[in-house]
Each structure stands twice: as structure tokens, then as C-alpha cells.
Amino acid sequence: MSHIDSLAPTLCTALATEIRDVRTMIEQLADVLACDEYLALKYTEQLQAFDLLVQRISETAGLLDRLAEGISGQDAVAEIRLEVMQRRLQDVLKAA
């Protein structure tokens, strides 16, 4: 195993933490925007996109955590709760 391979779990965990920090920032921004009545009424659908972003970010961070724990790629992807995202990543694994 090369040195980079031995660092992969640590890097995956660190990336998951970074991704969760981004998720928190997006949630805070969404909260600020949603508190503005004008924006909330005029841009309801666009503001809902923040929720999907947060979900995808959370699933990505969780996937990295599972990989860092040594779970196989297929099993780690199988635990993704967003069906469309899970399907896309399963297709990537099948094509590899």
C-alpha cells in the first residue's frame, strides 16, 4: 500500500468535516434569506434548492465517513438516502 493510500481514510474524514462546514454555511445563508418575507414569497422554489443542496452535501459527507471507516464503495453508496444520487454513484461504480 502506498503512503497516499494509507492516508486516504484520514483525508476522507477531513473532507467530510470540511463538507459539513460548507453545509452549515449554506443552512445559515438559507435561514437569512428565508427570513426576508419578500424573498421568501418571491423565490420560494429557489430557496427550496438550498434544502436539496444541504441533503446532497450531508450524503456526500456521510459517504466519505463510511469510506474512511473501510466500508466498501458499493456498500457505502447503498446507504445513501437520496435515490437519484445513489443511482448516479452506483452507475459510476458499475462503469469503473
mmCIF file of C-alpha atoms in Angstrom:
data_model
loop_
_atom_site.group_PDB
_atom_site.id
_atom_site.type_symbol
_atom_site.label_atom_id
_atom_site.label_comp_id
_atom_site.label_asym_id
_atom_site.label_seq_id
_atom_site.Cartn_x
_atom_site.Cartn_y
_atom_site.Cartn_z
ATOM 1 C CA MET A 1 0.000 0.000 0.000
ATOM 2 C CA SER A 2 1.403 3.377 -0.940
ATOM 3 C CA HIS A 3 1.707 6.260 1.508
ATOM 4 C CA ILE A 4 -1.201 8.103 -0.118
ATOM 5 C CA ASP A 5 -3.406 5.022 0.267
ATOM 6 C CA SER A 6 -2.621 4.843 3.969
ATOM 7 C CA LEU A 7 -3.688 8.477 4.319
ATOM 8 C CA ALA A 8 -6.942 8.057 2.387
ATOM 9 C CA PRO A 9 -9.144 7.340 5.448
ATOM 10 C CA THR A 10 -7.759 10.377 7.273
ATOM 11 C CA LEU A 11 -8.257 12.536 4.206
ATOM 12 C CA CYS A 12 -11.817 11.256 3.707
ATOM 13 C CA THR A 13 -12.657 12.112 7.314
ATOM 14 C CA ALA A 14 -11.141 15.585 6.980
ATOM 15 C CA LEU A 15 -13.028 16.193 3.725
ATOM 16 C CA ALA A 16 -16.275 15.097 5.369
ATOM 17 C CA THR A 17 -15.679 17.676 8.090
ATOM 18 C CA GLU A 18 -14.981 20.383 5.502
ATOM 19 C CA ILE A 19 -18.149 19.456 3.639
ATOM 20 C CA ARG A 20 -20.190 19.643 6.838
ATOM 21 C CA ASP A 21 -18.782 23.121 7.469
ATOM 22 C CA VAL A 22 -19.978 24.155 3.995
ATOM 23 C CA ARG A 23 -23.382 22.634 4.779
ATOM 24 C CA THR A 24 -23.625 24.760 7.925
ATOM 25 C CA MET A 25 -22.770 27.898 5.963
ATOM 26 C CA ILE A 26 -25.436 27.103 3.358
ATOM 27 C CA GLU A 27 -28.022 26.443 6.069
ATOM 28 C CA GLN A 28 -27.212 29.774 7.709
ATOM 29 C CA LEU A 29 -27.472 31.616 4.398
ATOM 30 C CA ALA A 30 -30.779 29.916 3.612
ATOM 31 C CA ASP A 31 -32.138 30.893 7.027
ATOM 32 C CA VAL A 32 -31.190 34.535 6.496
ATOM 33 C CA LEU A 33 -32.790 34.611 3.046
ATOM 34 C CA ALA A 34 -35.922 32.777 4.182
ATOM 35 C CA CYS A 35 -36.428 35.306 6.996
ATOM 36 C CA ASP A 36 -36.859 38.048 4.415
ATOM 37 C CA GLU A 37 -40.591 37.957 3.679
ATOM 38 C CA TYR A 38 -40.217 39.433 0.204
ATOM 39 C CA LEU A 39 -37.554 36.930 -0.819
ATOM 40 C CA ALA A 40 -39.373 34.027 0.807
ATOM 41 C CA LEU A 41 -42.569 34.753 -1.126
ATOM 42 C CA LYS A 42 -40.976 35.694 -4.446
ATOM 43 C CA TYR A 43 -38.308 32.978 -4.556
ATOM 44 C CA THR A 44 -39.890 30.037 -2.725
ATOM 45 C CA GLU A 45 -38.772 27.412 -5.256
ATOM 46 C CA GLN A 46 -35.248 28.773 -5.461
ATOM 47 C CA LEU A 47 -34.959 28.809 -1.668
ATOM 48 C CA GLN A 48 -36.073 25.175 -1.585
ATOM 49 C CA ALA A 49 -32.983 24.370 -3.648
ATOM 50 C CA PHE A 50 -30.941 25.133 -0.530
ATOM 51 C CA ASP A 51 -32.624 22.175 1.171
ATOM 52 C CA LEU A 52 -31.616 19.842 -1.653
ATOM 53 C CA LEU A 53 -28.059 21.201 -1.533
ATOM 54 C CA VAL A 54 -27.890 20.526 2.200
ATOM 55 C CA GLN A 55 -29.212 16.985 1.713
ATOM 56 C CA ARG A 56 -26.693 16.215 -1.022
ATOM 57 C CA ILE A 57 -23.857 17.696 0.994
ATOM 58 C CA SER A 58 -24.865 15.643 4.031
ATOM 59 C CA GLU A 59 -24.999 12.442 1.999
ATOM 60 C CA THR A 60 -21.607 13.193 0.441
ATOM 61 C CA ALA A 61 -20.036 13.748 3.857
ATOM 62 C CA GLY A 62 -21.622 10.542 5.135
ATOM 63 C CA LEU A 63 -20.269 8.624 2.148
ATOM 64 C CA LEU A 64 -16.758 9.895 2.850
ATOM 65 C CA ASP A 65 -17.118 8.889 6.509
ATOM 66 C CA ARG A 66 -18.169 5.370 5.529
ATOM 67 C CA LEU A 67 -15.267 5.044 3.096
ATOM 68 C CA ALA A 68 -12.896 6.259 5.833
ATOM 69 C CA GLU A 69 -14.274 3.512 8.095
ATOM 70 C CA GLY A 70 -13.275 0.945 5.488
ATOM 71 C CA ILE A 71 -16.745 0.178 4.157
ATOM 72 C CA SER A 72 -16.650 -0.901 0.520
ATOM 73 C CA GLY A 73 -17.611 1.628 -2.116
ATOM 74 C CA GLN A 74 -20.707 -0.338 -3.116
ATOM 75 C CA ASP A 75 -21.908 -0.711 0.475
ATOM 76 C CA ALA A 76 -21.143 2.941 1.242
ATOM 77 C CA VAL A 77 -23.145 4.089 -1.783
ATOM 78 C CA ALA A 78 -26.011 1.730 -0.900
ATOM 79 C CA GLU A 79 -26.529 3.695 2.330
ATOM 80 C CA ILE A 80 -27.172 6.984 0.509
ATOM 81 C CA ARG A 81 -30.759 8.041 1.209
ATOM 82 C CA LEU A 82 -31.232 10.228 -1.876
ATOM 83 C CA GLU A 83 -32.299 7.763 -4.550
ATOM 84 C CA VAL A 84 -31.197 9.817 -7.559
ATOM 85 C CA MET A 85 -27.766 10.451 -6.049
ATOM 86 C CA GLN A 86 -27.417 6.810 -5.054
ATOM 87 C CA ARG A 87 -28.303 5.693 -8.574
ATOM 88 C CA ARG A 88 -25.788 8.085 -10.185
ATOM 89 C CA LEU A 89 -22.980 6.847 -7.945
ATOM 90 C CA GLN A 90 -23.938 3.201 -8.475
ATOM 91 C CA ASP A 91 -23.716 3.834 -12.220
ATOM 92 C CA VAL A 92 -20.224 5.290 -11.719
ATOM 93 C CA LEU A 93 -19.161 2.177 -9.802
ATOM 94 C CA LYS A 94 -20.606 -0.127 -12.468
ATOM 95 C CA ALA A 95 -18.738 1.744 -15.208
ATOM 96 C CA ALA A 96 -15.415 1.548 -13.345
#
